[in-house]
PDB file of C-alpha atoms in Angstrom:
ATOM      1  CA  UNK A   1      -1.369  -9.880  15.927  1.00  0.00           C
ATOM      2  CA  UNK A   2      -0.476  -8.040  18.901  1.00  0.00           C
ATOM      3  CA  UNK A   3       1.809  -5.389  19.249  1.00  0.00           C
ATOM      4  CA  UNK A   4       4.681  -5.431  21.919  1.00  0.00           C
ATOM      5  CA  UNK A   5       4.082  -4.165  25.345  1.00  0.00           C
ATOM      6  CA  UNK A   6       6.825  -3.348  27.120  1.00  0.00           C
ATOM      7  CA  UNK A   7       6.965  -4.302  30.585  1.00  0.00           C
ATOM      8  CA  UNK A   8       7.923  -2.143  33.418  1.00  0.00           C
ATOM      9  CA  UNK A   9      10.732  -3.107  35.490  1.00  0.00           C
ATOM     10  CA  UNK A  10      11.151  -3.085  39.051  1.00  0.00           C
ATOM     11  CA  UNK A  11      14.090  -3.154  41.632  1.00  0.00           C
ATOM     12  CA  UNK A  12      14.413  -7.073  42.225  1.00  0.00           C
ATOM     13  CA  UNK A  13      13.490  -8.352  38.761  1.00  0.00           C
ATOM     14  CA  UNK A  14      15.949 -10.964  37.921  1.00  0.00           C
ATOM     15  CA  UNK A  15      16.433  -9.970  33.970  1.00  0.00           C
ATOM     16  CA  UNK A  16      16.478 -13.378  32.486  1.00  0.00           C
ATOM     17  CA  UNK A  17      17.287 -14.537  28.821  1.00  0.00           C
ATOM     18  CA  UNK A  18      14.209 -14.938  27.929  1.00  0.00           C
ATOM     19  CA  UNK A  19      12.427 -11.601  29.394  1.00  0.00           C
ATOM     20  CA  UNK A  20      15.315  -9.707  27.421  1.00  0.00           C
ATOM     21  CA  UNK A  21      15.178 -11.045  24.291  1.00  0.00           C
ATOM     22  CA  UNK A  22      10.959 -10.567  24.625  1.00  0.00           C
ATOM     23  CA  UNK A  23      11.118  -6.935  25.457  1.00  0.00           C
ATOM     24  CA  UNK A  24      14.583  -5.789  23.834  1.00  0.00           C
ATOM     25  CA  UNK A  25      15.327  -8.095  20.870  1.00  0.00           C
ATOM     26  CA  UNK A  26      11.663  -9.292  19.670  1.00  0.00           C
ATOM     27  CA  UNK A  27      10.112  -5.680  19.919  1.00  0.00           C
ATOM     28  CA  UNK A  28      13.151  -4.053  17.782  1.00  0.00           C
ATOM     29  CA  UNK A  29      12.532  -7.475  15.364  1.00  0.00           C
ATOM     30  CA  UNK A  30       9.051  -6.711  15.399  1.00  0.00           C
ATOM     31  CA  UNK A  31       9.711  -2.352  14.995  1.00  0.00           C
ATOM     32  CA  UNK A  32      11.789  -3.891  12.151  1.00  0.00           C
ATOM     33  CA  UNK A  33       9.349  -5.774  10.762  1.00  0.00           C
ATOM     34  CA  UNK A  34      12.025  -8.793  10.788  1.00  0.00           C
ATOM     35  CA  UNK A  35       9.863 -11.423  12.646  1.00  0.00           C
ATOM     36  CA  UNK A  36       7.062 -13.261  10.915  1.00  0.00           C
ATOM     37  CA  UNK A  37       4.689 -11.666  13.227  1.00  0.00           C
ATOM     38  CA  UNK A  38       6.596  -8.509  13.157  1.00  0.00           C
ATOM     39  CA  UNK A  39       4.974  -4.795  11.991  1.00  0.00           C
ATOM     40  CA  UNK A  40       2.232  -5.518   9.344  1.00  0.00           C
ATOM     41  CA  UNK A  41       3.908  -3.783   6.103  1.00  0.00           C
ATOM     42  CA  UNK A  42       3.557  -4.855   2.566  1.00  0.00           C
ATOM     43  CA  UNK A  43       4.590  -4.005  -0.663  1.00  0.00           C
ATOM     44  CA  UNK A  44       2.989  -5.258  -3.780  1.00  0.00           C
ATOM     45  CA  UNK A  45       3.333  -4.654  -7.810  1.00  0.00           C
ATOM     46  CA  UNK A  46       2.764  -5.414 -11.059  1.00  0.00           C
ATOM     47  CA  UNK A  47       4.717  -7.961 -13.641  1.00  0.00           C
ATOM     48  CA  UNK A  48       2.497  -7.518 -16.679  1.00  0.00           C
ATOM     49  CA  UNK A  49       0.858  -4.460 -18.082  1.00  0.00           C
ATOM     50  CA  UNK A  50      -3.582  -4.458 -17.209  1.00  0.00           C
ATOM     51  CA  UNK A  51      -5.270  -2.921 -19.836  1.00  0.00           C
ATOM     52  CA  UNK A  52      -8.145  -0.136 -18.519  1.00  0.00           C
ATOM     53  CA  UNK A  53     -11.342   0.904 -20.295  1.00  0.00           C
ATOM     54  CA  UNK A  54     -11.635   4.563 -20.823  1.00  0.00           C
ATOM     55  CA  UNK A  55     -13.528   6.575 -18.711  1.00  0.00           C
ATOM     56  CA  UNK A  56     -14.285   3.721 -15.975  1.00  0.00           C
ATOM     57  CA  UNK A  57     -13.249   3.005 -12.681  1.00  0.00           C
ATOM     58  CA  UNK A  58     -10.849  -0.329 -12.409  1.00  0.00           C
ATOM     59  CA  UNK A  59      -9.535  -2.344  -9.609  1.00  0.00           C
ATOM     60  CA  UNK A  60      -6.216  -2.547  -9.797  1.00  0.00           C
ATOM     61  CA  UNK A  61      -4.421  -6.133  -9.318  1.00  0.00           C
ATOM     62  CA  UNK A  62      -1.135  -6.807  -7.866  1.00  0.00           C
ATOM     63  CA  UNK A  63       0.545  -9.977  -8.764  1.00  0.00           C
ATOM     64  CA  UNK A  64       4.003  -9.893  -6.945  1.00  0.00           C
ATOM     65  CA  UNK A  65       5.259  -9.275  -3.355  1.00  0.00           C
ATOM     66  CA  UNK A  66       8.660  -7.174  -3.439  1.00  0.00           C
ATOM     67  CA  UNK A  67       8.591  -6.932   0.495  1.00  0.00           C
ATOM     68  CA  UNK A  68       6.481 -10.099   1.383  1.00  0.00           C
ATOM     69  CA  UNK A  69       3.552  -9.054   3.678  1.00  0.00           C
ATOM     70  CA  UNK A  70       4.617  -9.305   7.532  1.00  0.00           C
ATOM     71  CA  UNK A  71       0.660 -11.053   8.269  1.00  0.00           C
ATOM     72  CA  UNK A  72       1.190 -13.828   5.330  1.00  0.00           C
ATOM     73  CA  UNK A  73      -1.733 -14.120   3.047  1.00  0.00           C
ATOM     74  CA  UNK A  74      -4.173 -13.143   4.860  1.00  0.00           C
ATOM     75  CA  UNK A  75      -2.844  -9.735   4.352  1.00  0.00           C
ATOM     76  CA  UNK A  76      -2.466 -10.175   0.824  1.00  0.00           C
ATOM     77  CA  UNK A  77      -2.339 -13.015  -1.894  1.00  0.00           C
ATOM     78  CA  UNK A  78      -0.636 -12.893  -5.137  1.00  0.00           C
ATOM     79  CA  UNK A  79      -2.880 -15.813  -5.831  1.00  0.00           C
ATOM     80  CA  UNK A  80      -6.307 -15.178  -4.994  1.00  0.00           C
ATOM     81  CA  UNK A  81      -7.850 -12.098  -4.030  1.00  0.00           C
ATOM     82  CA  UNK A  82      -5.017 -10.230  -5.533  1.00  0.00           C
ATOM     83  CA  UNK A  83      -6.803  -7.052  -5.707  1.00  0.00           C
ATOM     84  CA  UNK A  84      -6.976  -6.448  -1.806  1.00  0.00           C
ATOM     85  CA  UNK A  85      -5.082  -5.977   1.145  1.00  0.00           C
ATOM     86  CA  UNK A  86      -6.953  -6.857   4.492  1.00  0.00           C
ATOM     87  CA  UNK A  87      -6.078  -5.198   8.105  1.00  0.00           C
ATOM     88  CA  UNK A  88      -5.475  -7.714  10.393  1.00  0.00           C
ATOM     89  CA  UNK A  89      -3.838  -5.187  13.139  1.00  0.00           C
ATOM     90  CA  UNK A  90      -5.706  -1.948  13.727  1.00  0.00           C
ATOM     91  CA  UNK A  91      -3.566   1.156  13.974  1.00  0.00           C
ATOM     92  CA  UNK A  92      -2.212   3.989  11.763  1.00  0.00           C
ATOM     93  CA  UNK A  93      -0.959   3.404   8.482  1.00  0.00           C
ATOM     94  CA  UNK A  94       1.061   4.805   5.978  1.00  0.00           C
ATOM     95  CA  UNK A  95      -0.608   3.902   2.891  1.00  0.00           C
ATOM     96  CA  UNK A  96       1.330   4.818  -0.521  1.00  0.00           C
ATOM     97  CA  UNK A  97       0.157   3.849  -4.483  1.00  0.00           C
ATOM     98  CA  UNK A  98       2.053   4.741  -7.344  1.00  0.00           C
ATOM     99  CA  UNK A  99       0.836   4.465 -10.878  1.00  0.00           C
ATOM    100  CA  UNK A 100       2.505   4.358 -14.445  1.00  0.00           C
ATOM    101  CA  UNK A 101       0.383   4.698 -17.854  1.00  0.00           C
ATOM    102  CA  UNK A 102       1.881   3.920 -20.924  1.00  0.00           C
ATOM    103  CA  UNK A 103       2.910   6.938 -23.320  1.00  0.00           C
ATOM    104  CA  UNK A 104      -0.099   8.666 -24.450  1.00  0.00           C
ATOM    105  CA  UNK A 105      -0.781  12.177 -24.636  1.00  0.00           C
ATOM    106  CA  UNK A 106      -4.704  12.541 -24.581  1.00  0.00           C
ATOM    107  CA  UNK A 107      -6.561  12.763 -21.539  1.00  0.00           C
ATOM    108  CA  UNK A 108      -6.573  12.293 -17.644  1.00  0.00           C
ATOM    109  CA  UNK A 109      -5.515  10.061 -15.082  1.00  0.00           C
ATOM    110  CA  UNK A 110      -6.755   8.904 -11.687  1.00  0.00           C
ATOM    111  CA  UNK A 111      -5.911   6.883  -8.945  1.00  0.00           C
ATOM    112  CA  UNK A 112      -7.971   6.170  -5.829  1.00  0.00           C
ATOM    113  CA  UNK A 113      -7.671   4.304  -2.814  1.00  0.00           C
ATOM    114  CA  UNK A 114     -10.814   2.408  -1.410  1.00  0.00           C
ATOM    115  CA  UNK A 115     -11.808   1.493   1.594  1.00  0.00           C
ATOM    116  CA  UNK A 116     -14.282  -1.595   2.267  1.00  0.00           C
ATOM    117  CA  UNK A 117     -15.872  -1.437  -1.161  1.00  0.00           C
ATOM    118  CA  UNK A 118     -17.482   1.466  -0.523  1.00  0.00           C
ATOM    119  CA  UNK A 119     -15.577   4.824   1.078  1.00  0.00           C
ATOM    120  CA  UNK A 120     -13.057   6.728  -1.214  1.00  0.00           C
ATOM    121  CA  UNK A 121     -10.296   7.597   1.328  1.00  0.00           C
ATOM    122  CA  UNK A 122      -7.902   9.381  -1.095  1.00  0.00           C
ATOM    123  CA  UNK A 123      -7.774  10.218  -4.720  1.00  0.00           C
ATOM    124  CA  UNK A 124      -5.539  12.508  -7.011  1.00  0.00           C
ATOM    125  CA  UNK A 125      -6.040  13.433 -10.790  1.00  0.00           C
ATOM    126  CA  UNK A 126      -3.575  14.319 -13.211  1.00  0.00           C
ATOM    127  CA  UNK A 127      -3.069  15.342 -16.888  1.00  0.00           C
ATOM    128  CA  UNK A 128      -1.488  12.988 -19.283  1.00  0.00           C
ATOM    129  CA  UNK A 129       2.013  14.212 -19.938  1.00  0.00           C
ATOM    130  CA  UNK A 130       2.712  15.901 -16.409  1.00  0.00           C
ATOM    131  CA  UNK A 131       5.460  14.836 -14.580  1.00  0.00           C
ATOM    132  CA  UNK A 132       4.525  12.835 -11.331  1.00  0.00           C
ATOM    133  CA  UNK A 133       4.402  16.189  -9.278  1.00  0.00           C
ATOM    134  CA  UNK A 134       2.079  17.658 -11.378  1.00  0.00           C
ATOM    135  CA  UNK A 135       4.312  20.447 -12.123  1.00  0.00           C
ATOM    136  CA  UNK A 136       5.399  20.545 -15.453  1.00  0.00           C
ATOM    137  CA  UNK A 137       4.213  19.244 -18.847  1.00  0.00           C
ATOM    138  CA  UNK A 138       5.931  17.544 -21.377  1.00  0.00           C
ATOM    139  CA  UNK A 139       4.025  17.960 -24.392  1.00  0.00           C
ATOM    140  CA  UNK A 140       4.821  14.646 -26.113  1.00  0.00           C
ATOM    141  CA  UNK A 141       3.228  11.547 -24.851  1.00  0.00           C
ATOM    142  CA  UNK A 142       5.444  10.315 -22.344  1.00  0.00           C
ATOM    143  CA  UNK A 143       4.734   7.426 -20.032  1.00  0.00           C
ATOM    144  CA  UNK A 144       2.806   9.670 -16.956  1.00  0.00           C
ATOM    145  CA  UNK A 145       3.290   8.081 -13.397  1.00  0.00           C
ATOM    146  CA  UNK A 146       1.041   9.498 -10.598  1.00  0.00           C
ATOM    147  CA  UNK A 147       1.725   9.338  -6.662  1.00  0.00           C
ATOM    148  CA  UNK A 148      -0.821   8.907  -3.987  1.00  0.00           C
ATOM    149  CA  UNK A 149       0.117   8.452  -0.232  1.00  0.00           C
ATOM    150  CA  UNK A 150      -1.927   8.849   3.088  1.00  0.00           C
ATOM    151  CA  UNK A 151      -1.922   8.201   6.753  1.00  0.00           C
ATOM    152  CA  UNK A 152      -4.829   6.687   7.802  1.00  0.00           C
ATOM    153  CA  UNK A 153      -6.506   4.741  10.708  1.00  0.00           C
ATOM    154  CA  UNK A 154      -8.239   1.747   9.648  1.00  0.00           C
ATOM    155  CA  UNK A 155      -9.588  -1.279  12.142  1.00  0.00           C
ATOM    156  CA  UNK A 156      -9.243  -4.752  11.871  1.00  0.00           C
ATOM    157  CA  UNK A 157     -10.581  -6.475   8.700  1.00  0.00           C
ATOM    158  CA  UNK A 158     -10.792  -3.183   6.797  1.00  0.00           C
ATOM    159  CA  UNK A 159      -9.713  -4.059   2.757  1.00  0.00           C
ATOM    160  CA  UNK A 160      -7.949  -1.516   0.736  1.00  0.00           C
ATOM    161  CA  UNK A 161      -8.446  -1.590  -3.022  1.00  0.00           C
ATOM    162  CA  UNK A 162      -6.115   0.751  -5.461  1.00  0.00           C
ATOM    163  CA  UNK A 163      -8.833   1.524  -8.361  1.00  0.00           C
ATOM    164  CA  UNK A 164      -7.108   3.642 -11.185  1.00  0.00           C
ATOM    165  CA  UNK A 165      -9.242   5.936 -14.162  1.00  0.00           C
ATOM    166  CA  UNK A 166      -8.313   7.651 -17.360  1.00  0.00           C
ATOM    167  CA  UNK A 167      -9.704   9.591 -20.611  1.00  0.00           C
ATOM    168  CA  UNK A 168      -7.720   8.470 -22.710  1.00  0.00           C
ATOM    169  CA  UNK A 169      -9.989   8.160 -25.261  1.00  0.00           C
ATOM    170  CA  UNK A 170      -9.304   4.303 -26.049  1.00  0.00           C
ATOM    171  CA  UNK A 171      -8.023   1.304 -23.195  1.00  0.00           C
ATOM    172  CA  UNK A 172      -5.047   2.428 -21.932  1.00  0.00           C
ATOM    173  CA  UNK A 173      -2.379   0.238 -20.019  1.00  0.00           C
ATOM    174  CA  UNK A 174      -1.440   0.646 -16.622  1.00  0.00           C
ATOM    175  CA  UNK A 175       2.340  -0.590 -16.438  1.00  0.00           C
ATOM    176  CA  UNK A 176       3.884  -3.371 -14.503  1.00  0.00           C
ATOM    177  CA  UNK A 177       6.084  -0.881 -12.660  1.00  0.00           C
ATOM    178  CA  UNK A 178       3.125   0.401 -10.584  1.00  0.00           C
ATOM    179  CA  UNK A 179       3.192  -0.482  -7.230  1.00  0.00           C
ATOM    180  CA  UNK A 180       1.364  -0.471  -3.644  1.00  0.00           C
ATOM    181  CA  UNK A 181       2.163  -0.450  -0.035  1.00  0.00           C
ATOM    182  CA  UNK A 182       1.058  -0.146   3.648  1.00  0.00           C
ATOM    183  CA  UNK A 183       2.575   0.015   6.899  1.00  0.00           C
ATOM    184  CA  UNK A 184       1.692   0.067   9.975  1.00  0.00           C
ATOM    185  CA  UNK A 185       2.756   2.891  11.669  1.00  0.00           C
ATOM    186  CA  UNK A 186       1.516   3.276  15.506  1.00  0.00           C
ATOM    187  CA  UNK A 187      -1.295   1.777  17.519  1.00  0.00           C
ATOM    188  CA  UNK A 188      -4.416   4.159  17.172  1.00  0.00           C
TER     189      UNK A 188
END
């Protein structure tokens, strides 16, 4: 998908229907993300708790679209694949993760975002029973959410995976009101 050039107007140009609603109404539909070819942006999360092994490294999957992906499915599928989001427009993106763990007090958590199988491009730890800034800890064992965002550049075909970790001793759930998104933000 291609993003919006604006065209440069000259003294003479007859401003016709159709030239204004390409460069006025279809690039603010497309800034929007309002037109089915508008901004790539998607958000995805969870409607059923996924169990994770202690002390491993686990894909995350994402079952449910709560803002639809702008590039259809071959963004992301809630069918197939659901682990993934692919790049179809190259550019900078605002990439954002948020975890939940159910309540347990032993332990660490960890979420990471990877890129192509292969390159870590952001990762946070935190202790069971801190608050999702990190900041202060409840002693009890309360449900501990975690928040990772970035700004990245990533090309054309590059496929994010969220991949989450704990020490909790025992599997741990990771609760259906996690959730994932990424945005396009600018051309790179």
């Amino acid at each position: 998908m291609a993003v919006p050039a604006l065209r440069t107007w000259v003294p003479g140009d007859l401003a016709t229907s159709t030239l204004l609603n390409a460069q006025i109404r279809d690039v603010v539909k497309y800034q929007m993300g309002t037109l089915a070819t508008g901004k790539p942006l998607g958000c995805f999360n969870k409607t059923a708790t996924q169990s994770i092994s202690n002390d491993t490294w686990e894909t995350v999957t994402w079952n449910q679209n709560i803002k639809a992906p702008t590039e259809g499915t071959s963004f992301h599928s809630i069918v197939s694949s659901t682990d993934l989001v692919t790049i179809q427009t190259a550019g900078l993106y605002d990439v954002r993760v948020q975890t939940y763990w159910a309540a347990d007090a032993d332990g660490r958590r960890a979420t990471r975002i990877q890129k192509n199988s292969a390159t870590i491009v952001h990762a946070g730890v935190n202790s069971a029973g801190c608050t999702p800034d990190g900041d202060a800890w409840t002693g009890n064992s309360s449900q501990t959410a975690y928040d990772l965002s970035m700004m990245t550049v990533l090309a054309a075909t590059d496929v994010l995976r969220v991949q989450v970790w704990h020490t909790a001793g025992a599997a741990l759930n990771l609760q259906a009101a996690s959730w994932f998104s990424v945005r396009w933000v600018a051309a790179s």
